[in-house]
Amino acid sequence: MIKSLLAAEQACPLVKVQGWVRTKRDSKAFSFVEINDGSCLANIQVIVDVTVPGYAESILPLRTGASIEIEGELMESQGKGQKWEMVAKSVIVHGQSDEDYPLQKKGHSAEFLRSIAHLRPRSNLFGCVFRVRSRLAYAVHQFFQEKGFVNVHTPIITASDCEGAGEMFQVKTLSGEDGAGGKGGEEFFGKPAFLTVSGQLEGETFACALSNIYTFGPTFRAENSNTTRHASEFWMIEPEMAFCDLEADMTLAEELVKYLVCDVLEHCAEDLQLFAKFVDKGLMQRLHFVRDRSFERVTYTEAVELLLASGQKFEFPVEYGANLQSEHERYLTEQHFKCPVTVYNYPKEIKPFYMRLNDDDKTVAAMDLLVPGIGEIVGGSQREERLDILRGNMEREGLAEEEYGWYVDLRRYGTVPHAGFGLGFERMLMFVTGVANIRDVIPFPRVPGWAEF
Ligand code: 4AD
Ligand code: MG
């Protein structure tokens, strides 16, 4: 791989490189071919002498995007900016690239690159994004595994609406009496089934057996919000801890965000440099700040007071009892605290049935972690472990006990205080890369009006 070749300690008489041509320049006696294989941002430059067998037929006509394999000598580079280059001895062309290869050297707009999402991983920017995505996923597992959390694969098809927001995609078969709607799916599962909006409820059942668990998987929401931070399909990390209260839940969320930032700083330095140069000039400063400073915490009530006293003009009015809008969240984290901040204890009326009622009888033990540039990145809560209160909430929300009896059972057989949260994986990626649109941190974005590839 090019990454290991470029990290070589010494020259080597025979090495092999396989990859795709980024650029080629021809002179009288040589061609200079820049090859990339995605193992790192950098290309390796290969010098192909006209005397290399097959030069005229295979090397001269090569176009950007072609795939080749070259054997040759790894030598110290004479040119600036790179330590190593290769001198070719033999060349195999696996596939020439057609003349209309759409990725050219000039910068392309993000919109255009989305329309060629099958080729955009070959660009510098998207190579960096998806290498960081891979590393971040690894770090998520490492964080939880090191702490002894058990990874649970919660179902993607489910009959329950965890968030109660009705933002679900229904799963139906094409066959059956009514292929277009109603009965097809219901016959298959015996009841209406949906793509999960959260693995939390199923995750709770495992926390009430294995103590500390986490899920990390795809999540689906049919919200018709065409923003830069919402996708119809996204990935979420959801830890759930038994014998745990809101305080410890908030601490874990802060720790996780910090851990992921530190991990990327340590392991993705080259890729981060590209983001800092071309995507977000303030990126490194922000990441160092998050690594080095502690986060703030503020109750919802205090947050509302701060917003009302801010003198800021907001599009949506601030009032106690209403959801904080993205502009409010961003004011808090970007202008007021200038650092990540956790808002907790929200009015019970605006939160789902499973959140634990506080002693004030007005608020629930909910929390949202907000970060600069994005707003909410984590949403979580302590869960209602008291049977009577949970039943009351379900009755009020119209949740049938026949449907959610299994969830209620957790409170009937050895109930425990427990808590958890969901971290939006793409939002975390946006935060560590500075990439401003969620569509550009997920390989094939699904958003209202768009499900290509
Ligand atoms: O705040 P949310 O809706 O919380 C839950 O789903 C809880 N059941 C989690 C739990 O307690 N186990 O979603 C959690 C996070 C949000 O903070 C956000 O980062 C992300 O998921 N998220 C989205 N990311 C991309 N596109 C969307 N449409 C998202 N909706 C939520
Ligand atoms: Mg939320």
CSV table of C-alpha atoms and ligand atoms in Angstrom, one decimal:
chain,number,residue,atom,x,y,z
A,1,MET,CA,0.0,0.0,0.0
A,2,ILE,CA,1.1,3.5,-0.8
A,3,LYS,CA,0.8,4.5,2.9
A,4,SER,CA,3.5,2.0,3.9
A,5,LEU,CA,5.7,2.7,0.9
A,6,LEU,CA,5.7,6.4,1.8
A,7,ALA,CA,6.6,5.5,5.4
A,8,ALA,CA,9.6,3.4,4.4
A,9,GLU,CA,12.8,3.7,6.3
A,10,GLN,CA,15.0,3.0,3.4
A,11,ALA,CA,15.1,2.7,-0.3
A,12,CYS,CA,14.2,-0.7,-1.8
A,13,PRO,CA,15.2,-2.2,-5.2
A,14,LEU,CA,11.8,-3.8,-5.9
A,15,VAL,CA,8.4,-2.8,-4.6
A,16,LYS,CA,4.9,-3.0,-6.1
A,17,VAL,CA,2.2,-0.4,-6.1
A,18,GLN,CA,-1.4,-0.8,-7.2
A,19,GLY,CA,-3.8,2.1,-7.6
A,20,TRP,CA,-5.6,4.7,-9.7
A,21,VAL,CA,-3.9,7.4,-11.8
A,22,ARG,CA,-4.5,10.9,-10.4
A,23,THR,CA,-2.4,12.8,-12.9
A,24,LYS,CA,0.2,12.1,-15.6
A,25,ARG,CA,2.7,14.3,-17.3
A,26,ASP,CA,4.8,13.2,-20.2
A,27,SER,CA,8.2,14.5,-21.3
A,28,LYS,CA,10.4,13.2,-24.1
A,29,ALA,CA,12.2,10.6,-22.0
A,30,PHE,CA,9.7,9.9,-19.2
A,31,SER,CA,6.2,10.0,-17.9
A,32,PHE,CA,5.5,11.0,-14.4
A,33,VAL,CA,2.5,9.2,-13.0
A,34,GLU,CA,0.8,10.1,-9.7
A,35,ILE,CA,-0.9,7.1,-8.2
A,36,ASN,CA,-3.3,6.9,-5.3
A,37,ASP,CA,-4.8,3.8,-3.6
A,38,GLY,CA,-6.8,5.5,-0.9
A,39,SER,CA,-4.6,4.2,1.9
A,40,CYS,CA,-3.6,7.8,2.6
A,41,LEU,CA,-4.1,11.2,1.2
A,42,ALA,CA,-0.7,11.4,-0.5
A,43,ASN,CA,0.0,10.0,-4.0
A,44,ILE,CA,3.2,8.2,-4.9
A,45,GLN,CA,5.0,9.6,-8.0
A,46,VAL,CA,6.2,7.0,-10.4
A,47,ILE,CA,8.7,7.7,-13.1
A,48,VAL,CA,8.2,5.6,-16.2
A,49,ASP,CA,11.0,5.7,-18.6
A,50,VAL,CA,10.2,5.3,-22.3
A,51,THR,CA,12.3,2.1,-22.4
A,52,VAL,CA,9.9,0.3,-19.9
A,53,PRO,CA,8.2,-2.6,-21.9
A,54,GLY,CA,4.9,-1.5,-23.3
A,55,TYR,CA,5.4,2.2,-22.7
A,56,ALA,CA,4.0,3.4,-25.9
A,57,GLU,CA,0.8,1.3,-25.9
A,58,SER,CA,0.0,1.3,-22.2
A,59,ILE,CA,1.5,4.3,-20.5
A,60,LEU,CA,1.3,7.0,-23.0
A,61,PRO,CA,-2.5,6.8,-23.5
A,62,LEU,CA,-3.3,6.4,-19.7
A,63,ARG,CA,-5.9,8.8,-18.5
A,64,THR,CA,-6.9,10.0,-15.0
A,65,GLY,CA,-8.9,7.3,-13.2
A,66,ALA,CA,-7.2,4.3,-14.9
A,67,SER,CA,-6.1,1.5,-12.6
A,68,ILE,CA,-2.5,0.2,-12.8
A,69,GLU,CA,0.0,-1.9,-11.1
A,70,ILE,CA,3.7,-1.0,-11.2
A,71,GLU,CA,6.8,-2.8,-10.0
A,72,GLY,CA,9.9,-0.8,-9.6
A,73,GLU,CA,12.5,0.7,-7.4
A,74,LEU,CA,11.7,2.9,-4.4
A,75,MET,CA,14.1,5.8,-4.3
A,76,GLU,CA,14.7,9.0,-2.4
A,77,SER,CA,12.8,11.7,-4.3
A,78,GLN,CA,14.8,14.5,-5.9
A,79,GLY,CA,11.7,16.7,-5.9
A,80,LYS,CA,10.3,18.8,-3.0
A,81,GLY,CA,7.5,17.8,-0.7
A,82,GLN,CA,7.9,14.1,-0.7
A,83,LYS,CA,10.5,11.7,0.5
A,84,TRP,CA,10.0,8.8,-1.8
A,85,GLU,CA,9.3,8.1,-5.5
A,86,MET,CA,9.3,5.1,-7.7
A,87,VAL,CA,11.1,4.3,-10.9
A,88,ALA,CA,9.1,1.8,-12.9
A,89,LYS,CA,10.5,-1.5,-14.2
A,90,SER,CA,7.2,-3.1,-15.3
A,91,VAL,CA,3.7,-1.9,-15.7
A,92,ILE,CA,0.3,-3.7,-15.9
A,93,VAL,CA,-2.7,-1.6,-16.9
A,94,HIS,CA,-5.8,-3.2,-15.3
A,95,GLY,CA,-8.3,-0.8,-16.7
A,96,GLN,CA,-8.0,2.3,-18.8
A,97,SER,CA,-10.4,5.1,-17.9
A,98,ASP,CA,-12.9,6.6,-20.4
A,99,GLU,CA,-12.4,10.1,-21.7
A,100,ASP,CA,-15.3,11.5,-19.8
A,101,TYR,CA,-14.0,10.6,-16.3
A,102,PRO,CA,-15.8,13.2,-14.2
A,103,LEU,CA,-13.2,13.8,-11.5
A,104,GLN,CA,-10.8,16.3,-12.8
A,105,LYS,CA,-8.1,18.2,-11.1
A,106,LYS,CA,-10.1,21.4,-10.7
A,107,GLY,CA,-12.3,21.6,-7.6
A,108,HIS,CA,-15.8,20.4,-8.0
A,109,SER,CA,-18.9,21.6,-6.0
A,110,ALA,CA,-20.2,19.5,-3.2
A,111,GLU,CA,-23.5,19.2,-5.1
A,112,PHE,CA,-21.9,17.8,-8.2
A,113,LEU,CA,-19.8,15.4,-6.1
A,114,ARG,CA,-23.0,14.1,-4.5
A,115,SER,CA,-24.4,13.3,-7.9
A,116,ILE,CA,-21.3,11.1,-8.5
A,117,ALA,CA,-21.3,9.5,-5.0
A,118,HIS,CA,-20.0,6.3,-6.6
A,119,LEU,CA,-16.8,8.1,-7.6
A,120,ARG,CA,-16.3,10.8,-5.0
A,121,PRO,CA,-14.4,8.5,-2.6
A,122,ARG,CA,-11.6,8.9,-5.1
A,123,SER,CA,-11.3,12.6,-4.5
A,124,ASN,CA,-8.9,13.9,-1.8
A,125,LEU,CA,-11.6,15.3,0.4
A,126,PHE,CA,-13.8,12.2,0.4
A,127,GLY,CA,-10.9,9.9,0.8
A,128,CYS,CA,-10.1,11.8,4.0
A,129,VAL,CA,-13.7,11.8,5.2
A,130,PHE,CA,-14.2,8.1,4.8
A,131,ARG,CA,-10.8,7.2,6.4
A,132,VAL,CA,-11.8,9.3,9.4
A,133,ARG,CA,-15.2,7.7,9.4
A,134,SER,CA,-13.6,4.3,9.6
A,135,ARG,CA,-11.2,5.3,12.4
A,136,LEU,CA,-14.0,7.0,14.4
A,137,ALA,CA,-16.1,3.8,14.2
A,138,TYR,CA,-13.2,1.8,15.5
A,139,ALA,CA,-12.6,4.3,18.3
A,140,VAL,CA,-16.3,4.0,19.3
A,141,HIS,CA,-16.0,0.3,19.8
A,142,GLN,CA,-12.6,0.7,21.5
A,143,PHE,CA,-14.1,3.3,24.0
A,144,PHE,CA,-16.9,1.0,25.1
A,145,GLN,CA,-15.0,-2.3,24.9
A,146,GLU,CA,-12.2,-0.9,27.1
A,147,LYS,CA,-14.9,0.0,29.7
A,148,GLY,CA,-16.4,-3.5,29.5
A,149,PHE,CA,-19.7,-2.5,27.7
A,150,VAL,CA,-21.3,-5.3,25.7
A,151,ASN,CA,-22.1,-4.6,22.1
A,152,VAL,CA,-25.8,-5.5,21.3
A,153,HIS,CA,-27.2,-5.7,17.8
A,154,THR,CA,-30.7,-4.3,18.3
A,155,PRO,CA,-33.2,-5.0,15.5
A,156,ILE,CA,-33.5,-2.7,12.4
A,157,ILE,CA,-37.1,-3.8,11.9
A,158,THR,CA,-39.3,-3.1,14.9
A,159,ALA,CA,-42.9,-2.6,15.9
A,160,SER,CA,-42.2,0.1,18.5
A,161,ASP,CA,-41.8,3.8,18.0
A,162,CYS,CA,-39.3,4.7,20.7
A,163,GLU,CA,-39.4,8.4,20.3
A,164,GLY,CA,-43.1,8.6,19.9
A,165,ALA,CA,-42.7,11.2,17.2
A,166,GLY,CA,-44.3,9.1,14.4
A,167,GLU,CA,-41.4,9.7,12.1
A,168,MET,CA,-41.2,6.1,11.0
A,169,PHE,CA,-40.8,4.3,7.7
A,170,GLN,CA,-43.2,1.3,7.5
A,171,VAL,CA,-41.8,-2.0,6.2
A,172,LYS,CA,-44.2,-3.8,3.8
A,173,THR,CA,-43.9,-6.6,1.4
A,174,LEU,CA,-44.7,-6.1,-2.3
A,175,SER,CA,-46.8,-9.2,-2.5
A,176,GLY,CA,-50.0,-9.8,-0.6
A,177,GLU,CA,-53.5,-8.6,-1.2
A,178,ASP,CA,-52.5,-5.0,-1.3
A,179,GLY,CA,-49.0,-4.6,-2.6
A,180,ALA,CA,-49.1,-0.8,-2.6
A,181,GLY,CA,-50.1,-0.3,1.0
A,182,GLY,CA,-51.9,-1.7,4.1
A,183,LYS,CA,-52.1,-5.4,4.3
A,184,GLY,CA,-48.9,-6.7,2.6
A,185,GLY,CA,-46.6,-6.0,5.5
A,186,GLU,CA,-49.1,-6.6,8.3
A,187,GLU,CA,-49.7,-10.1,7.0
A,188,PHE,CA,-46.0,-10.8,7.0
A,189,PHE,CA,-45.2,-9.8,10.6
A,190,GLY,CA,-48.7,-10.1,11.9
A,191,LYS,CA,-48.6,-6.4,12.8
A,192,PRO,CA,-47.4,-3.1,11.3
A,193,ALA,CA,-43.6,-3.0,11.3
A,194,PHE,CA,-41.2,-0.2,10.9
A,195,LEU,CA,-37.5,0.7,10.4
A,196,THR,CA,-36.1,1.6,13.8
A,197,VAL,CA,-35.8,5.2,15.0
A,198,SER,CA,-33.7,4.1,17.9
A,199,GLY,CA,-32.4,0.9,19.5
A,200,GLN,CA,-33.0,2.3,22.9
A,201,LEU,CA,-36.0,0.3,24.1
A,202,GLU,CA,-34.5,-3.0,23.0
A,203,GLY,CA,-31.1,-1.8,24.4
A,204,GLU,CA,-32.7,-1.3,27.8
A,205,THR,CA,-33.8,-4.9,28.0
A,206,PHE,CA,-30.1,-5.9,27.6
A,207,ALA,CA,-28.9,-3.3,30.1
A,208,CYS,CA,-31.3,-4.8,32.6
A,209,ALA,CA,-29.4,-8.1,32.2
A,210,LEU,CA,-25.8,-7.3,31.2
A,211,SER,CA,-25.6,-4.0,33.0
A,212,ASN,CA,-23.6,-1.9,30.5
A,213,ILE,CA,-24.3,-2.2,26.8
A,214,TYR,CA,-24.1,-0.2,23.6
A,215,THR,CA,-25.6,-0.4,20.2
A,216,PHE,CA,-24.0,1.1,17.1
A,217,GLY,CA,-26.1,0.8,14.0
A,218,PRO,CA,-28.3,2.4,11.3
A,219,THR,CA,-31.3,4.4,12.3
A,220,PHE,CA,-34.1,5.7,10.1
A,221,ARG,CA,-36.3,8.8,10.5
A,222,ALA,CA,-39.0,10.0,8.1
A,223,GLU,CA,-38.7,13.7,9.2
A,224,ASN,CA,-39.2,15.9,6.3
A,225,SER,CA,-36.5,18.3,7.5
A,226,ASN,CA,-34.2,19.3,4.7
A,227,THR,CA,-31.3,20.6,6.8
A,228,THR,CA,-27.6,20.1,6.7
A,229,ARG,CA,-27.8,18.1,9.9
A,230,HIS,CA,-30.6,15.7,9.2
A,231,ALA,CA,-30.6,12.5,7.2
A,232,SER,CA,-33.3,9.9,6.7
A,233,GLU,CA,-30.8,7.2,7.4
A,234,PHE,CA,-28.0,7.8,9.9
A,235,TRP,CA,-25.9,5.8,12.4
A,236,MET,CA,-26.3,6.1,16.1
A,237,ILE,CA,-24.3,5.0,19.1
A,238,GLU,CA,-26.6,4.2,22.0
A,239,PRO,CA,-25.1,3.1,25.4
A,240,GLU,CA,-27.4,2.1,28.1
A,241,MET,CA,-26.3,1.6,31.7
A,242,ALA,CA,-28.1,-0.1,34.6
A,243,PHE,CA,-27.7,1.3,38.1
A,244,CYS,CA,-27.0,4.7,36.6
A,245,ASP,CA,-28.4,8.2,37.0
A,246,LEU,CA,-28.5,11.3,34.8
A,247,GLU,CA,-25.3,12.6,36.3
A,248,ALA,CA,-23.2,9.6,35.3
A,249,ASP,CA,-25.0,9.5,31.9
A,250,MET,CA,-23.9,13.1,31.2
A,251,THR,CA,-20.4,12.3,32.3
A,252,LEU,CA,-20.2,9.3,29.9
A,253,ALA,CA,-21.4,11.4,27.0
A,254,GLU,CA,-18.8,14.1,27.7
A,255,GLU,CA,-16.1,11.5,28.0
A,256,LEU,CA,-17.1,9.8,24.8
A,257,VAL,CA,-17.0,13.0,22.8
A,258,LYS,CA,-13.6,13.9,24.2
A,259,TYR,CA,-12.2,10.5,23.6
A,260,LEU,CA,-13.3,10.5,20.0
A,261,VAL,CA,-11.8,13.9,19.4
A,262,CYS,CA,-8.5,12.8,21.0
A,263,ASP,CA,-8.4,9.6,19.0
A,264,VAL,CA,-8.9,11.4,15.7
A,265,LEU,CA,-6.3,14.0,16.6
A,266,GLU,CA,-3.8,11.2,17.3
A,267,HIS,CA,-4.6,8.9,14.4
A,268,CYS,CA,-5.9,11.0,11.5
A,269,ALA,CA,-3.4,13.9,11.6
A,270,GLU,CA,-2.8,13.9,7.8
A,271,ASP,CA,-6.5,13.9,6.9
A,272,LEU,CA,-7.3,16.6,9.5
A,273,GLN,CA,-4.7,18.8,7.9
A,274,LEU,CA,-6.6,18.8,4.7
A,275,PHE,CA,-9.9,19.7,6.5
A,276,ALA,CA,-8.1,22.5,8.3
A,277,LYS,CA,-6.7,23.8,5.1
A,278,PHE,CA,-9.7,23.6,2.7
A,279,VAL,CA,-12.8,23.0,4.8
A,280,ASP,CA,-12.7,24.7,8.2
A,281,LYS,CA,-9.8,27.0,9.1
A,282,GLY,CA,-10.8,27.0,12.8
A,283,LEU,CA,-10.9,23.2,13.0
A,284,MET,CA,-7.7,22.4,14.9
A,285,GLN,CA,-8.2,25.2,17.4
A,286,ARG,CA,-11.7,23.8,18.1
A,287,LEU,CA,-10.5,20.2,18.5
A,288,HIS,CA,-7.7,21.2,20.8
A,289,PHE,CA,-10.1,23.3,22.8
A,290,VAL,CA,-12.4,20.3,23.2
A,291,ARG,CA,-9.5,18.1,24.1
A,292,ASP,CA,-8.1,20.4,26.7
A,293,ARG,CA,-11.1,22.1,28.4
A,294,SER,CA,-14.0,20.8,30.5
A,295,PHE,CA,-17.5,21.1,29.2
A,296,GLU,CA,-20.3,23.2,30.7
A,297,ARG,CA,-23.6,22.1,32.1
A,298,VAL,CA,-26.8,24.1,32.5
A,299,THR,CA,-30.4,23.2,33.3
A,300,TYR,CA,-33.1,23.8,30.6
A,301,THR,CA,-34.6,26.5,32.9
A,302,GLU,CA,-31.2,28.3,33.2
A,303,ALA,CA,-30.7,28.0,29.5
A,304,VAL,CA,-34.1,29.6,28.8
A,305,GLU,CA,-33.2,32.5,31.2
A,306,LEU,CA,-29.8,33.0,29.4
A,307,LEU,CA,-31.5,33.1,26.0
A,308,LEU,CA,-34.1,35.5,27.2
A,309,ALA,CA,-31.5,37.8,28.7
A,310,SER,CA,-29.2,37.5,25.7
A,311,GLY,CA,-30.8,40.4,23.7
A,312,GLN,CA,-30.4,38.3,20.6
A,313,LYS,CA,-33.0,38.3,17.9
A,314,PHE,CA,-34.1,34.7,17.2
A,315,GLU,CA,-36.3,33.5,14.4
A,316,PHE,CA,-38.2,31.3,16.9
A,317,PRO,CA,-39.3,32.8,20.2
A,318,VAL,CA,-37.7,31.6,23.4
A,319,GLU,CA,-40.2,30.5,26.0
A,320,TYR,CA,-40.3,28.1,28.9
A,321,GLY,CA,-42.0,24.9,27.8
A,322,ALA,CA,-41.0,25.0,24.1
A,323,ASN,CA,-38.3,23.0,22.5
A,324,LEU,CA,-35.0,24.7,22.0
A,325,GLN,CA,-34.4,25.4,18.3
A,326,SER,CA,-31.2,24.9,16.6
A,327,GLU,CA,-30.5,28.6,16.6
A,328,HIS,CA,-31.0,28.7,20.4
A,329,GLU,CA,-28.7,25.7,20.9
A,330,ARG,CA,-26.0,27.2,18.7
A,331,TYR,CA,-26.2,30.5,20.6
A,332,LEU,CA,-25.6,28.7,23.9
A,333,THR,CA,-22.7,26.7,22.7
A,334,GLU,CA,-21.1,29.2,20.2
A,335,GLN,CA,-21.8,32.6,21.7
A,336,HIS,CA,-22.5,32.2,25.4
A,337,PHE,CA,-20.4,29.3,26.6
A,338,LYS,CA,-18.1,29.1,23.6
A,339,CYS,CA,-17.6,25.4,24.4
A,340,PRO,CA,-19.6,22.2,24.4
A,341,VAL,CA,-22.5,22.4,26.8
A,342,THR,CA,-25.0,19.9,28.2
A,343,VAL,CA,-28.5,21.1,28.8
A,344,TYR,CA,-30.5,19.0,31.2
A,345,ASN,CA,-33.8,18.7,33.0
A,346,TYR,CA,-36.3,19.5,30.3
A,347,PRO,CA,-40.1,20.1,30.8
A,348,LYS,CA,-41.8,16.8,30.8
A,349,GLU,CA,-44.4,17.9,28.2
A,350,ILE,CA,-41.8,18.1,25.4
A,351,LYS,CA,-40.1,14.7,26.0
A,352,PRO,CA,-40.9,11.1,25.3
A,353,PHE,CA,-42.8,8.8,27.7
A,354,TYR,CA,-39.7,6.8,28.9
A,355,MET,CA,-37.9,9.7,30.6
A,356,ARG,CA,-37.7,9.8,34.4
A,357,LEU,CA,-39.8,12.4,36.1
A,358,ASN,CA,-37.8,14.6,38.5
A,359,ASP,CA,-38.9,15.4,42.0
A,360,ASP,CA,-40.2,18.8,41.0
A,361,ASP,CA,-43.0,17.0,39.0
A,362,LYS,CA,-42.4,19.4,36.1
A,363,THR,CA,-39.2,18.3,34.5
A,364,VAL,CA,-37.7,15.0,33.3
A,365,ALA,CA,-34.1,13.8,33.6
A,366,ALA,CA,-33.2,14.4,30.0
A,367,MET,CA,-30.1,15.8,28.5
A,368,ASP,CA,-28.8,17.1,25.2
A,369,LEU,CA,-25.1,17.7,24.6
A,370,LEU,CA,-24.5,20.7,22.2
A,371,VAL,CA,-21.4,21.5,20.4
A,372,PRO,CA,-20.3,24.6,18.4
A,373,GLY,CA,-21.0,24.5,14.7
A,374,ILE,CA,-23.7,21.8,15.0
A,375,GLY,CA,-25.9,22.1,18.1
A,376,GLU,CA,-27.3,18.9,19.4
A,377,ILE,CA,-24.9,15.9,19.0
A,378,VAL,CA,-26.1,13.7,21.8
A,379,GLY,CA,-29.6,13.2,23.2
A,380,GLY,CA,-30.2,11.1,26.3
A,381,SER,CA,-32.0,10.6,29.6
A,382,GLN,CA,-32.4,8.6,32.8
A,383,ARG,CA,-35.3,6.2,32.2
A,384,GLU,CA,-38.5,6.0,34.3
A,385,GLU,CA,-37.9,2.9,36.4
A,386,ARG,CA,-41.1,3.3,38.5
A,387,LEU,CA,-43.8,1.1,37.2
A,388,ASP,CA,-46.8,3.3,38.2
A,389,ILE,CA,-45.3,6.5,36.7
A,390,LEU,CA,-44.3,4.7,33.5
A,391,ARG,CA,-47.8,3.2,33.1
A,392,GLY,CA,-49.3,6.7,33.6
A,393,ASN,CA,-47.1,8.1,30.9
A,394,MET,CA,-47.9,5.4,28.5
A,395,GLU,CA,-51.6,5.8,29.1
A,396,ARG,CA,-51.4,9.5,28.5
A,397,GLU,CA,-49.4,8.9,25.2
A,398,GLY,CA,-51.9,6.2,24.1
A,399,LEU,CA,-49.2,3.4,24.2
A,400,ALA,CA,-51.0,0.1,24.5
A,401,GLU,CA,-49.7,-2.3,27.2
A,402,GLU,CA,-50.2,-5.2,24.9
A,403,GLU,CA,-47.6,-3.7,22.6
A,404,TYR,CA,-45.1,-2.5,25.2
A,405,GLY,CA,-45.8,-5.1,27.9
A,406,TRP,CA,-42.2,-6.4,27.4
A,407,TYR,CA,-40.9,-2.9,28.2
A,408,VAL,CA,-43.1,-2.6,31.2
A,409,ASP,CA,-41.9,-6.0,32.4
A,410,LEU,CA,-38.4,-4.6,33.0
A,411,ARG,CA,-40.1,-2.5,35.7
A,412,ARG,CA,-41.9,-5.5,37.1
A,413,TYR,CA,-39.0,-7.9,37.4
A,414,GLY,CA,-36.2,-6.3,39.3
A,415,THR,CA,-36.4,-2.7,38.1
A,416,VAL,CA,-33.2,-0.5,38.4
A,417,PRO,CA,-32.4,3.1,37.8
A,418,HIS,CA,-30.9,3.2,34.4
A,419,ALA,CA,-29.8,5.7,31.8
A,420,GLY,CA,-28.4,6.1,28.3
A,421,PHE,CA,-28.0,8.3,25.3
A,422,GLY,CA,-27.7,8.4,21.6
A,423,LEU,CA,-24.7,10.0,19.8
A,424,GLY,CA,-25.4,10.9,16.1
A,425,PHE,CA,-22.4,9.3,14.4
A,426,GLU,CA,-22.5,11.6,11.3
A,427,ARG,CA,-22.9,14.7,13.5
A,428,MET,CA,-19.8,13.6,15.4
A,429,LEU,CA,-18.0,13.2,12.1
A,430,MET,CA,-19.1,16.7,11.0
A,431,PHE,CA,-17.7,18.0,14.3
A,432,VAL,CA,-14.3,16.4,13.9
A,433,THR,CA,-13.9,17.2,10.2
A,434,GLY,CA,-15.6,20.6,9.9
A,435,VAL,CA,-17.6,19.3,6.9
A,436,ALA,CA,-20.8,21.3,7.0
A,437,ASN,CA,-23.3,19.0,5.4
A,438,ILE,CA,-24.3,15.6,6.7
A,439,ARG,CA,-24.7,14.4,3.1
A,440,ASP,CA,-20.9,14.6,2.8
A,441,VAL,CA,-19.9,12.4,5.7
A,442,ILE,CA,-22.1,9.4,4.8
A,443,PRO,CA,-21.2,7.3,1.8
A,444,PHE,CA,-24.6,7.3,0.1
A,445,PRO,CA,-26.9,9.9,1.8
A,446,ARG,CA,-30.6,9.3,2.0
A,447,VAL,CA,-32.6,12.5,2.5
A,448,PRO,CA,-36.1,13.6,1.4
A,449,GLY,CA,-36.1,13.5,-2.4
A,450,TRP,CA,-32.8,11.6,-2.7
A,451,ALA,CA,-32.1,7.9,-2.5
A,452,GLU,CA,-29.7,7.4,-5.4
A,453,PHE,CA,-27.2,4.6,-5.6
B,1,4AD,O1,-32.1,12.9,20.4
B,1,4AD,P1,-32.5,11.6,19.7
B,1,4AD,O2,-33.7,11.6,19.0
B,1,4AD,O3,-32.5,10.5,20.9
B,1,4AD,C1,-32.9,9.2,20.8
B,1,4AD,O4,-33.2,8.6,19.8
B,1,4AD,C2,-32.8,8.4,22.1
B,1,4AD,N1,-33.6,7.3,22.0
B,1,4AD,C3,-31.3,8.0,22.3
B,1,4AD,C4,-31.1,7.3,23.6
B,1,4AD,O5,-31.4,7.8,24.6
B,1,4AD,N2,-30.7,6.1,23.5
B,1,4AD,O6,-31.3,11.2,18.8
B,1,4AD,C5,-30.0,11.0,19.3
B,1,4AD,C6,-29.0,11.7,18.4
B,1,4AD,C7,-29.2,13.2,18.2
B,1,4AD,O7,-28.6,13.9,19.3
B,1,4AD,C8,-28.5,13.5,16.9
B,1,4AD,O8,-27.1,13.6,17.1
B,1,4AD,C9,-28.8,12.2,16.1
B,1,4AD,O9,-29.1,11.2,17.0
B,1,4AD,N3,-29.9,12.4,15.2
B,1,4AD,C10,-29.7,12.5,13.8
B,1,4AD,N4,-28.6,12.5,13.1
B,1,4AD,C11,-28.8,12.7,11.7
B,1,4AD,N5,-30.0,12.8,11.1
B,1,4AD,C12,-31.2,12.8,11.9
B,1,4AD,N6,-32.3,12.9,11.3
B,1,4AD,C13,-31.0,12.7,13.3
B,1,4AD,N7,-31.9,12.6,14.3
B,1,4AD,C14,-31.2,12.4,15.4
B,2,MG,MG,-32.8,14.8,20.5
